[in-house]
Coordinates of C-alpha atoms in Angstrom, one line a residue:
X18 CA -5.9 104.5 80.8
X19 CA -2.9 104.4 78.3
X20 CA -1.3 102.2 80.8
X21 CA -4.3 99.7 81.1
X22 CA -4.6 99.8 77.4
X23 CA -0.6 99.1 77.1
X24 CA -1.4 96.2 79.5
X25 CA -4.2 95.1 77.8
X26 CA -2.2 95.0 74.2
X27 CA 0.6 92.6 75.5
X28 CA -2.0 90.1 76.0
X29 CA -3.2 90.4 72.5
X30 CA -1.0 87.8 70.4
X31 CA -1.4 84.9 73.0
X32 CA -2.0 81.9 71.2
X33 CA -5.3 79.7 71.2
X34 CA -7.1 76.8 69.2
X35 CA -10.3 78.9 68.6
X36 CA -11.0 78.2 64.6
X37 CA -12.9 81.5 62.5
X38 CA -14.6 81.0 58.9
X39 CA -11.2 82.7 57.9
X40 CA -9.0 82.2 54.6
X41 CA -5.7 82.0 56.1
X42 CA -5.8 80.8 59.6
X43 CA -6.1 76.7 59.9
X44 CA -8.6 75.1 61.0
X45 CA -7.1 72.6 63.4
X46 CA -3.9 74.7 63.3
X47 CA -0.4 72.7 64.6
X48 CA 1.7 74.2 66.9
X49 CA 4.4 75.5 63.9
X50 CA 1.0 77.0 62.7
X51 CA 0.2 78.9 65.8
X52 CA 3.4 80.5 65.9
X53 CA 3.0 81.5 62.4
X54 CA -0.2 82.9 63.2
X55 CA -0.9 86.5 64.5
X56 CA -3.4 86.5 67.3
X57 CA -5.7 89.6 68.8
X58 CA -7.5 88.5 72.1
X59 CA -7.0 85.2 71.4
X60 CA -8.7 85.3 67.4
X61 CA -6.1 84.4 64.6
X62 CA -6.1 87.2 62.0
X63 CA -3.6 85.6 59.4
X64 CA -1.1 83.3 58.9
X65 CA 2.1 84.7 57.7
X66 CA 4.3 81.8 55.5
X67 CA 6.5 84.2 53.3
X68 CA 10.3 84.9 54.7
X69 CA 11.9 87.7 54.0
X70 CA 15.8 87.3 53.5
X71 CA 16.5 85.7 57.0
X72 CA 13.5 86.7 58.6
X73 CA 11.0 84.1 59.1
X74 CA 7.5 83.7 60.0
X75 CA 7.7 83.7 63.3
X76 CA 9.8 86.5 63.6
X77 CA 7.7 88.6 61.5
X78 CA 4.9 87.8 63.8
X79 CA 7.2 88.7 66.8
X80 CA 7.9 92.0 65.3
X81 CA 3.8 92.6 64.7
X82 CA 3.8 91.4 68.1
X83 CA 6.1 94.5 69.6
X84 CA 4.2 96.8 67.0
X85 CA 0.8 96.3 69.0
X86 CA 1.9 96.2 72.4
X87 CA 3.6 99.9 71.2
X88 CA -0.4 101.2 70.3
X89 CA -1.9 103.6 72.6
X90 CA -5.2 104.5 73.2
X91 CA -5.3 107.6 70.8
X92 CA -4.1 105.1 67.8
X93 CA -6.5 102.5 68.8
X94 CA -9.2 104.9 68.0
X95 CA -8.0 105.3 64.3
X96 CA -9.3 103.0 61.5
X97 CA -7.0 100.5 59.9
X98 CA -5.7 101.3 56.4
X99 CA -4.7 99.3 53.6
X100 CA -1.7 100.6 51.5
X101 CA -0.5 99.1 48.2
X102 CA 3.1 98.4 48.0
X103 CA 5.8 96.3 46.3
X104 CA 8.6 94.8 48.7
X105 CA 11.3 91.8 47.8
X106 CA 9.9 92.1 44.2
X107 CA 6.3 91.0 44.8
X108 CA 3.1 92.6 45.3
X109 CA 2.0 93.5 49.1
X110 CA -0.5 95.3 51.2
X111 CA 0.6 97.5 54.3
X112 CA -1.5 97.6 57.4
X113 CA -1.4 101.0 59.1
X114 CA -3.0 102.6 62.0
X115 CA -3.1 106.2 62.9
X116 CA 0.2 106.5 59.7
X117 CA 1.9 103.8 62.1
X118 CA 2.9 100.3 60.1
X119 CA 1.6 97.2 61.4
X120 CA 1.6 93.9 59.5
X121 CA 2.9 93.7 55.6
X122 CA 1.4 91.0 53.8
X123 CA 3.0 89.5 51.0
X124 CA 2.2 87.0 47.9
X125 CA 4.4 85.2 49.6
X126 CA 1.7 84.8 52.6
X127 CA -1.2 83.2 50.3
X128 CA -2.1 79.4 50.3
X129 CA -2.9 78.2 47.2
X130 CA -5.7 76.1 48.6
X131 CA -7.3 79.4 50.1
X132 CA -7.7 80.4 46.2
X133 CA -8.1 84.0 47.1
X134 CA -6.6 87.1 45.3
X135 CA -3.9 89.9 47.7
X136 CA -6.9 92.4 47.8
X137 CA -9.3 89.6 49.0
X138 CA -7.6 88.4 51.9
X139 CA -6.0 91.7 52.5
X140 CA -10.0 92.7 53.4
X141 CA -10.5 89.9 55.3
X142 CA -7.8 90.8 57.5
X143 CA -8.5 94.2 57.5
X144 CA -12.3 93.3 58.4
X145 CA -11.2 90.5 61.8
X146 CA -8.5 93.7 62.7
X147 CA -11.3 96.4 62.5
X148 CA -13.5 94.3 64.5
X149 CA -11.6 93.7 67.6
X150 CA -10.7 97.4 67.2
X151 CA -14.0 98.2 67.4
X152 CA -15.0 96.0 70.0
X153 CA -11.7 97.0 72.2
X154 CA -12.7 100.9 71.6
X155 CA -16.2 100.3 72.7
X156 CA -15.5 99.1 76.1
X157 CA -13.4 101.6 77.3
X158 CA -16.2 103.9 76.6
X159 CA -18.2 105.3 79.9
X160 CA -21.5 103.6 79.5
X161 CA -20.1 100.0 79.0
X162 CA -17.8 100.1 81.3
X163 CA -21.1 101.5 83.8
X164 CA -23.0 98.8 82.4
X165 CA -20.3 96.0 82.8
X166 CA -19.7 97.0 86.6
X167 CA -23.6 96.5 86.9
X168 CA -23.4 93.4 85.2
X169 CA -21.1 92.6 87.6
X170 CA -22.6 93.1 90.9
X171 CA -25.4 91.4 89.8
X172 CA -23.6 88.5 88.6
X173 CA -21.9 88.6 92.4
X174 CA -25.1 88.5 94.1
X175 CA -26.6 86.1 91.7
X176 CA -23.5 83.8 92.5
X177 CA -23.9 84.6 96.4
X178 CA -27.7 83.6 96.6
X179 CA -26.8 80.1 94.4
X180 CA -23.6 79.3 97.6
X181 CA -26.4 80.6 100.1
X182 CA -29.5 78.0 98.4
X183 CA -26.7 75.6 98.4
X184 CA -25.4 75.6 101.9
X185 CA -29.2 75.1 103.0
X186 CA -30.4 73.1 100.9
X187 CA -27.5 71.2 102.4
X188 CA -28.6 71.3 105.9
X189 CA -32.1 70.1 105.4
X190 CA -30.9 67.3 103.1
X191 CA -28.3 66.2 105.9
X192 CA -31.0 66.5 108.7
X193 CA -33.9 64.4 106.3
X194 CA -31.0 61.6 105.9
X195 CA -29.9 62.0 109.7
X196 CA -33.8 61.0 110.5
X197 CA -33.9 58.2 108.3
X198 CA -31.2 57.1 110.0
X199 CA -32.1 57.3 113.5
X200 CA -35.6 55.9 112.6
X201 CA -33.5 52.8 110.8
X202 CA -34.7 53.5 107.7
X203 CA -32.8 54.1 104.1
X204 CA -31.2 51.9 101.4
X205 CA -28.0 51.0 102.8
X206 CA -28.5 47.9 106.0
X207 CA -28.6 49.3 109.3
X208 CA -25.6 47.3 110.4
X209 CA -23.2 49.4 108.0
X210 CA -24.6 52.6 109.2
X211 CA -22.3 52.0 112.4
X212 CA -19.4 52.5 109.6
X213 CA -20.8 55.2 107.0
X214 CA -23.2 57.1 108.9
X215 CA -25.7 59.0 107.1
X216 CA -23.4 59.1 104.0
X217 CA -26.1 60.4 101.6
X218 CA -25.6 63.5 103.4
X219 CA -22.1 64.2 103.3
X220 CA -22.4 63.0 99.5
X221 CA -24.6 65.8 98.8
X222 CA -22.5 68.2 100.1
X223 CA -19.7 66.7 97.9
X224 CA -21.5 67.8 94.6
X225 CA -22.8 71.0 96.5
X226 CA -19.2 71.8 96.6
X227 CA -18.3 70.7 93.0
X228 CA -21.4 72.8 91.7
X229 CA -20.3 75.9 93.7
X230 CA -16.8 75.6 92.5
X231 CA -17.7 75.3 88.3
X232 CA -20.4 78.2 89.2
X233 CA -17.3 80.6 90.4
X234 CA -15.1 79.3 87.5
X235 CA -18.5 80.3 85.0
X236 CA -18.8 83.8 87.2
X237 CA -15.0 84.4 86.7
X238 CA -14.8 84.1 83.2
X239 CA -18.1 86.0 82.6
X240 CA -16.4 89.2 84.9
X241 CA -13.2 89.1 83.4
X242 CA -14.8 89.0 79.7
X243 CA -16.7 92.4 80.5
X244 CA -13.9 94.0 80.9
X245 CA -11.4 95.5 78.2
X246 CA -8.3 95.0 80.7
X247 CA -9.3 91.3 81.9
X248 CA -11.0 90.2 78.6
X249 CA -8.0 88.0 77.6
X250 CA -8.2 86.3 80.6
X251 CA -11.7 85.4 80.7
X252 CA -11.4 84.0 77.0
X253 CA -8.3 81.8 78.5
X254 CA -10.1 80.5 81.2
X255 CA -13.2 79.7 78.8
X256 CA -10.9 78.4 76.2
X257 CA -9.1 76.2 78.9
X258 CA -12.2 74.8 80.5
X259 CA -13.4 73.9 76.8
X260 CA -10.1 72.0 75.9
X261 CA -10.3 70.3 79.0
X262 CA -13.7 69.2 78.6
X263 CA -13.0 67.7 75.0
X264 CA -9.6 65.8 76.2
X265 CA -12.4 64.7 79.3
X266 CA -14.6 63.5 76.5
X267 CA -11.8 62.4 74.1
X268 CA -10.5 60.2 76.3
X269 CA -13.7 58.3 77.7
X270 CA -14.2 57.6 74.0
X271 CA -11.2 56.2 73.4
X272 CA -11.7 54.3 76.4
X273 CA -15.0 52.9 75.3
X274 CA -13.1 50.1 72.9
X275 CA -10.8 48.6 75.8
X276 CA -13.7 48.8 78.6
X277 CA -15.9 46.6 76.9
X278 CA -13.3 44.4 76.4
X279 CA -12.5 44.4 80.2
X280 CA -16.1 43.8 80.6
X281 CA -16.3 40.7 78.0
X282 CA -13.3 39.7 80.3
X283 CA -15.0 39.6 83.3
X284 CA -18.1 38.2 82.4
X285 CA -16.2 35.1 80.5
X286 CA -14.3 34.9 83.7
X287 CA -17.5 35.1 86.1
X288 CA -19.4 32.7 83.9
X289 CA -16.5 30.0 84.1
X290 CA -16.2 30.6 88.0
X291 CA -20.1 30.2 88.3
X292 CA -20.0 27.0 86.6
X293 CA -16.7 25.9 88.4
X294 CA -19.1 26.4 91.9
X295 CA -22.2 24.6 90.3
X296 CA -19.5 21.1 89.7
X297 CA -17.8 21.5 93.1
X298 CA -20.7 22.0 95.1
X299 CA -22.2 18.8 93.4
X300 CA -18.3 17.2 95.1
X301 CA -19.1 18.7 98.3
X302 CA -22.3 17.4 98.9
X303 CA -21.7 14.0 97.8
X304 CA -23.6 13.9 94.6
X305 CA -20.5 13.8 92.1
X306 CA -16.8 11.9 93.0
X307 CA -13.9 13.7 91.2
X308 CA -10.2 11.6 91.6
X309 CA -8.5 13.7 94.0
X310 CA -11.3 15.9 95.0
X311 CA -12.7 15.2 99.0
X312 CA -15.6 17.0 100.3
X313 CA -13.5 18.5 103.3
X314 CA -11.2 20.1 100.7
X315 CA -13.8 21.7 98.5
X316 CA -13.9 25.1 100.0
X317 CA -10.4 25.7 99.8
X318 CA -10.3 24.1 96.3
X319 CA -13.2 26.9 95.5
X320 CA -11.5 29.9 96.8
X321 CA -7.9 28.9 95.4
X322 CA -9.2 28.2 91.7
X323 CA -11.7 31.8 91.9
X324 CA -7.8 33.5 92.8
X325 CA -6.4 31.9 90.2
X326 CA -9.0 32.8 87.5
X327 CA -9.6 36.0 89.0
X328 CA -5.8 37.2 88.6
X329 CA -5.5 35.8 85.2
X330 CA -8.3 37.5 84.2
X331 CA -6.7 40.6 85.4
X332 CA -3.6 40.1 83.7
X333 CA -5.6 39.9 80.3
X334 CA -7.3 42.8 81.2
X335 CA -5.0 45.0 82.1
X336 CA -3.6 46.2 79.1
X337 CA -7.0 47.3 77.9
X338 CA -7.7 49.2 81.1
X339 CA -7.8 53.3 80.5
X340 CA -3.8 54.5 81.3
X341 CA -2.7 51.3 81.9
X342 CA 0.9 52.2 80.1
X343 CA 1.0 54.9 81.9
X344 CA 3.6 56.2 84.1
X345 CA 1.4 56.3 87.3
X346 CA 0.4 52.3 86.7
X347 CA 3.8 51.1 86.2
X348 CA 4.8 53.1 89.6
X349 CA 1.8 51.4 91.6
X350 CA 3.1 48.5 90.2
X351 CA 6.3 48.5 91.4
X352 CA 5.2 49.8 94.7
X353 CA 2.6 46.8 95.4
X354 CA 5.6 44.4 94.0
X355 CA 7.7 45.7 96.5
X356 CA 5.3 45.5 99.6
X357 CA 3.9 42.6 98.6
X358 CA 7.9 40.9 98.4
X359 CA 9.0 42.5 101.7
X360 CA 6.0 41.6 103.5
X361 CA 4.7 38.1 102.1
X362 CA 7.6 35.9 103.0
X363 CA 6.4 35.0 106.7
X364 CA 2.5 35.0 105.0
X365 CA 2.9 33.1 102.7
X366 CA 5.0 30.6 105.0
X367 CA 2.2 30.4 107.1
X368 CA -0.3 30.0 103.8
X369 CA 0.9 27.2 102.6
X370 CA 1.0 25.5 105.8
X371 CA -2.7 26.2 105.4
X372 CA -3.3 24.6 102.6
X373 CA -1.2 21.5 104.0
X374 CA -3.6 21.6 107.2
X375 CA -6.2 21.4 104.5
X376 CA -5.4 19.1 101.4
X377 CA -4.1 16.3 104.0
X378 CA -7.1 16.2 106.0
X379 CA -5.3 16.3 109.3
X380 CA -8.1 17.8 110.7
X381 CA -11.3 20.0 109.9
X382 CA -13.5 22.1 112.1
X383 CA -15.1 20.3 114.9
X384 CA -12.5 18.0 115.6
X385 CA -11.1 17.5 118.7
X386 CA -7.8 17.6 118.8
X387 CA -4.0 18.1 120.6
X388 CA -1.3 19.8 119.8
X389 CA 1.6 20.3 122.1
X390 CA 0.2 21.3 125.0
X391 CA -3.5 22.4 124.1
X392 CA -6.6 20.4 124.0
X393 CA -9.6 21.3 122.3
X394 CA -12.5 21.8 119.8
X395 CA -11.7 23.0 116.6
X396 CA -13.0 26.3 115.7
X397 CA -11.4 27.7 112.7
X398 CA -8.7 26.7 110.4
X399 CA -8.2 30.0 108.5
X400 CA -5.7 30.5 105.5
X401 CA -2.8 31.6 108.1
X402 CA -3.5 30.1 111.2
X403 CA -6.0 27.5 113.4
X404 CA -7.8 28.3 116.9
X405 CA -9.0 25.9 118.8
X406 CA -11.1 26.5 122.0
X407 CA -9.9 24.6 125.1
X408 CA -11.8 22.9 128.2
X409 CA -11.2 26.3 129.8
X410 CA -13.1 27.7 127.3
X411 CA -10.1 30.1 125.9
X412 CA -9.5 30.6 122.3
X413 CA -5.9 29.5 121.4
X414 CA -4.7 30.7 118.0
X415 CA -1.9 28.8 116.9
X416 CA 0.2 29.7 113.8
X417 CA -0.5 27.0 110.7
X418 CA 3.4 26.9 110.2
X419 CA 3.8 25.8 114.2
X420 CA 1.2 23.1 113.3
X421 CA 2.3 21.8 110.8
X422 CA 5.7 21.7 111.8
X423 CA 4.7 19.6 115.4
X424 CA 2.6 16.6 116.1
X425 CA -0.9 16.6 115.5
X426 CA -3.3 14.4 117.5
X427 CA -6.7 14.1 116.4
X428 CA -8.8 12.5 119.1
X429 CA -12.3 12.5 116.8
X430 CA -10.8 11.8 113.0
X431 CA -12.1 8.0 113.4
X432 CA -15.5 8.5 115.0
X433 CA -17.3 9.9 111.9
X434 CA -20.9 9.6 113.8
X435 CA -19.5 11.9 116.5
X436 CA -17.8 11.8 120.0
X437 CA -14.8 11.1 121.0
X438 CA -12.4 8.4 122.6
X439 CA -11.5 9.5 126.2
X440 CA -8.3 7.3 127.5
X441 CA -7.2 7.9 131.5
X442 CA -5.0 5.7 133.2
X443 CA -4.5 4.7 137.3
X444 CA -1.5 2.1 138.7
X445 CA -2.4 -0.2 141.1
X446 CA -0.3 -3.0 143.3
X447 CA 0.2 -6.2 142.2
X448 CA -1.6 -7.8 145.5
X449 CA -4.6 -6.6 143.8
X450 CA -6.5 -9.3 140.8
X451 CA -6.0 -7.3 138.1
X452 CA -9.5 -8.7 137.1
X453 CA -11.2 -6.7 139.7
X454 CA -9.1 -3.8 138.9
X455 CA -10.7 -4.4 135.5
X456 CA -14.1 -4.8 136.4
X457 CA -14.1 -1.7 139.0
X458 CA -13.0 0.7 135.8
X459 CA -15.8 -0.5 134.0
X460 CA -18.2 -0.1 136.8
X461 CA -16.8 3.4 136.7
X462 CA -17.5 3.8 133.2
X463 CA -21.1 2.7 133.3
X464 CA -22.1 5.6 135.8
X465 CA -20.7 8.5 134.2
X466 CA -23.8 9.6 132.0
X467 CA -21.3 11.2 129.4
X468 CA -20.0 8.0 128.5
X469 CA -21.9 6.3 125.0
X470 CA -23.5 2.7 126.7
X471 CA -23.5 1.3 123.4
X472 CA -19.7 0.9 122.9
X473 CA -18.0 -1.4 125.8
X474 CA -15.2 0.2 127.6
X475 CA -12.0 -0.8 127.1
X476 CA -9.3 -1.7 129.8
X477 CA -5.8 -2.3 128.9
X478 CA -2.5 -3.2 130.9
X479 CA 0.0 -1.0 129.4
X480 CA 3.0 -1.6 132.0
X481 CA 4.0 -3.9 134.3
X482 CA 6.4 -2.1 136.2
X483 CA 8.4 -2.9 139.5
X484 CA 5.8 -1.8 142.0
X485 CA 2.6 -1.9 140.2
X486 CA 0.5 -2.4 137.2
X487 CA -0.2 0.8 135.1
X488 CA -3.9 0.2 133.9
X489 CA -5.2 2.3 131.1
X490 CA -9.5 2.7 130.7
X491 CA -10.8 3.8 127.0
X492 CA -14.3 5.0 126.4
X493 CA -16.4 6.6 124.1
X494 CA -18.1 9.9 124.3
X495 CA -21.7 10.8 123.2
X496 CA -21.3 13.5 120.5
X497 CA -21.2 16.7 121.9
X498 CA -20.0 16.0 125.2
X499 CA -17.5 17.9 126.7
X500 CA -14.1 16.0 127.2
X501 CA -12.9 18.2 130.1
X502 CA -16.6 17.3 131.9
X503 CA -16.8 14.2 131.2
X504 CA -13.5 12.9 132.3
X505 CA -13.7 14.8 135.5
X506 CA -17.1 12.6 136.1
X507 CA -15.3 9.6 135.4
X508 CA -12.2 9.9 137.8
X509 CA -14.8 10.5 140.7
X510 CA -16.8 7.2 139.8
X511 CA -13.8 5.5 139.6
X512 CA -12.5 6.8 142.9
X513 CA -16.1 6.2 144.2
X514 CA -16.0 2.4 143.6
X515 CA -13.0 1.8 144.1
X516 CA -13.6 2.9 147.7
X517 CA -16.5 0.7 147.6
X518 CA -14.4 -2.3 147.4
X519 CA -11.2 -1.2 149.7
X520 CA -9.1 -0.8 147.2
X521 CA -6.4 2.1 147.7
X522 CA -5.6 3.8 144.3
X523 CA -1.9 4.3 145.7
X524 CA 1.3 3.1 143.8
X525 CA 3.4 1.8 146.6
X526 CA 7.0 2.0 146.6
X527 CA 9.2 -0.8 148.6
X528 CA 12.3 0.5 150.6
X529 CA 13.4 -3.0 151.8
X530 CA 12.1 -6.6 150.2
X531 CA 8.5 -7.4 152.0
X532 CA 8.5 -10.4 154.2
X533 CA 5.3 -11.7 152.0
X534 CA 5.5 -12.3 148.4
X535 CA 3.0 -9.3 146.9
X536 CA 0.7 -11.6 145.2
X537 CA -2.9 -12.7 144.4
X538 CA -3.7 -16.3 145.3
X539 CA -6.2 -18.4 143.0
X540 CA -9.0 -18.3 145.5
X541 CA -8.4 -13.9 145.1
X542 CA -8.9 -14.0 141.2
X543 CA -12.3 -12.7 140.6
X544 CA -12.9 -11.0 143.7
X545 CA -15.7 -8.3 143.4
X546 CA -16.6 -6.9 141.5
X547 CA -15.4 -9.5 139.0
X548 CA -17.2 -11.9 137.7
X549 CA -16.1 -15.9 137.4
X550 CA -16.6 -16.6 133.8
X551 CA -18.5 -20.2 134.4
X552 CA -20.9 -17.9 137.2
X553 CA -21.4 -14.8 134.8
X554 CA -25.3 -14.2 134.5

């Protein structure tokens, strides 16, 4: 017992912030104050300001601090005495114990502002001593410390049955939620339930666990303050859980001023943005011209001006964000500088060819267009590359800096009502009238069903080389025709008629000069299917 009590008593002068209706002790006591300031399970007693010679304060309350830790159980049991005496030529009061000395206190010790006499606060100390005397004696008697181990066990159970209640009530909740979700019903779209699952559950069981854990920090403190040797320990942990709730509290106050401006911020900044969409939507559809401004670019125009509001909203708001000079916010943003410098050269190269692709109109999706070797519908033009979806119906993504850098050939830009201009080209000898030649490719191109009726086909004669005649046909697609389909319909027409009329679509190539001159006499000119202009219908 005597070495319990021993270990008890070195615990008895730890400091705390716990305020008494006392005369000496501060109220809200700085830190010079606590150490001026002798404690008994954590309750000041008195604050001690006179120095004696060289010893100060603190070391006065140092030496009262070795003086206790010295009681054993026997002197504990004796009331505290009060004797009158006169040291460094001023009036004083002895504290004794069982004839031992404890604490003098001096004139020396009073505060004006207290305006109390020697004798008066000499009583009040003796009266805050006597009762943690008291209520340190009466623990260690049999029957409380019967009753405390009672209290105890109950206290255990009472804390088992809540973890118990808790880890069931758990189940069922996570079972109801696991229902709703199997059944497709709840609050969050069925579509993100692939993702989160039956969150609600696992949510519950979050605060299940945060419940349980403050219940054993209440059930620790309660044990440990039943018990003379513990007792300190529970009045730290409930004095630590208390300081820590009023910093908690403290500093969402204090955070309440810059929040609402962070709010005003963003709602200034969401206003403006809603507006901004109002006026360019008006651009996009027509109803308002802007200089500068095309339909086509409007969605990038959108998204660039809500980044560039956005961030300059955050940079006003940042200073008035909770910690925001903190060391923590200054690391995370140094880290994201440095990621975002490392990794956005190559993004951002291909970014701004983006935004190229866009602002110069060079094409939009839907087009048909041909870059390099790939031919084919346009199906996105995203802020980092474009994908275009070939005749073989494959998906080729190609980088916005490799398109931008290489020659872009839009095969639909100057068809506005749709479709698209197909071009193929055949050589033929020069013994055949290139009139027939002519007329058999538009023959050709007035059978393939693909082919728009209303716009004439056009034939040109791009070369005339040393063997033969390179003849080009150019026709016009119905919008939404394939361009793979419908130019594999047109090269069999045209090989269809030009069987018809014994014509060989074969460039020849002369080893020695012919005998005959490879030409087309008058009388050959419009043979069919060409028409003579004077006998056209």
């Amino acid at each position: 017992m005597i070495r319990a009590l021993l270990i008890f008593l070195a615990w008895t002068t730890l400091y705390t912030s716990c305020a008494l209706q006392a005369a000496e002790p501060r109220q809200l006591p700085s830190e010079q104050d606590k150490a001026r300031t002798v404690y008994i399970f954590h309750h000041p007693i008195v604050m001690l300001q006179a120095k004696f010679g060289l010893t100060t304060p603190e070391e006065r309350v140092l030496r009262i601090r070795q003086t206790l830790r010295s009681l054993s159980e026997e002197d504990i049991r004796q009331p505290v005495q009060i004797l009158t005496v006169k040291r460094y030529n001023q009036q004083a009061r002895l504290f004794t114990i069982n004839g031992k000395p404890l604490m003098l206190l001096a004139e020396g010790d009073l505060d004006e502002g207290d305006d109390l006499t020697l004798d008066q606060a000499a009583q009040r100390v003796l009266t805050r001593m006597d009762e943690q005397r008291t209520s340190l004696r009466d623990q260690y008697s049999s029957s409380y410390l019967a009753l405390a181990t009672v209290k105890t066990a109950i206290g255990t159970l009472a804390l088992g049955l809540l973890f118990y209640a808790a880890f069931r009530s758990w189940r069922r909740v996570k079972r109801y939620f696991e229902a709703r979700v199997s059944h497709k019903k709840g609050i969050i779209p069925a579509k993100w339930r692939e993702l989160v699952g039956a969150v609600e559950g696992y949510l519950y069981g979050l605060l299940m666990i945060l419940l349980g854990i403050a219940a054993f920090y209440v059930w620790l403190s309660w044990v440990f303050r039943l018990f003379p040797w513990t007792r300190v320990w529970g009045e730290s942990l409930g004095d630590w859980s208390i300081n820590v709730i009023q910093k908690i509290a403290l500093s969402i106050v204090s955070a309440f001023p810059g929040l609402m401006i962070v709010l005003i911020i963003f709602l200034i900044t969401a206003f403006i943005l809603k507006l901004l969409k109002i006026l360019l939507k008006r651009v996009e559809s027509g109803k308002l011209t802007l200089p500068g401004l095309h339909p086509e670019t409007v969605g990038a125009t959108r998204k660039l001006i809500s980044v560039m509001v956005w961030l300059f909203a955050l940079s006003a708001a940042y200073p008035f964000l909770p910690g925001a000079d903190s060391v923590a916010f200054k690391g995370i943003s140094v880290f994201f500088g440095l990621m975002l410098t490392l990794g956005s050269a190559g993004v951002m190269n291909h970014a701004m060819s983006g935004l190229v692709l866009t602002y110069s109109r060079a094409l939009r999706k839907g087009d048909v267009i041909r870059i390099g070797d790939n031919e084919g519908l346009v199906n996105e033009v995203g802020m980092l590359a474009t994908k275009i979806v070939t005749r073989e119906n494959y998906i080729v993504t190609v980088p916005n800096a490799v398109v931008v850098s290489g020659k872009i050939t839009n095969l639909s830009s100057q068809n506005p009502g749709g479709g698209v201009n197909l071009t193929t080209s055949v050589t033929i000898g020069y013994d055949t009238p290139w009139r027939q030649v002519h007329a058999m490719l538009e023959l050709a191109a007035k059978r393939t069903k693909g082919i728009e009726q209303n716009t004439p086909p056009l034939v040109r004669q791009l070369n005339l080389m040393d063997w033969y005649i390179a003849y080009e046909l150019q026709v016009k697609l119905r919008p939404g025709e394939s361009l793979a389909g419908v130019k594999s319909e047109l090269h069999s027409h045209i090989q269809d008629v030009f069987n018809e009329f014994n014509v060989q679509i074969m460039s020849p190539n002369f080893v020695n000069q012919p005998e005959n001159a490879v030409m087309v006499t008058r009388d050959n000119w419009f043979t069919a299917p060409a028409i003579q202009p004077d006998k056209a219908p």
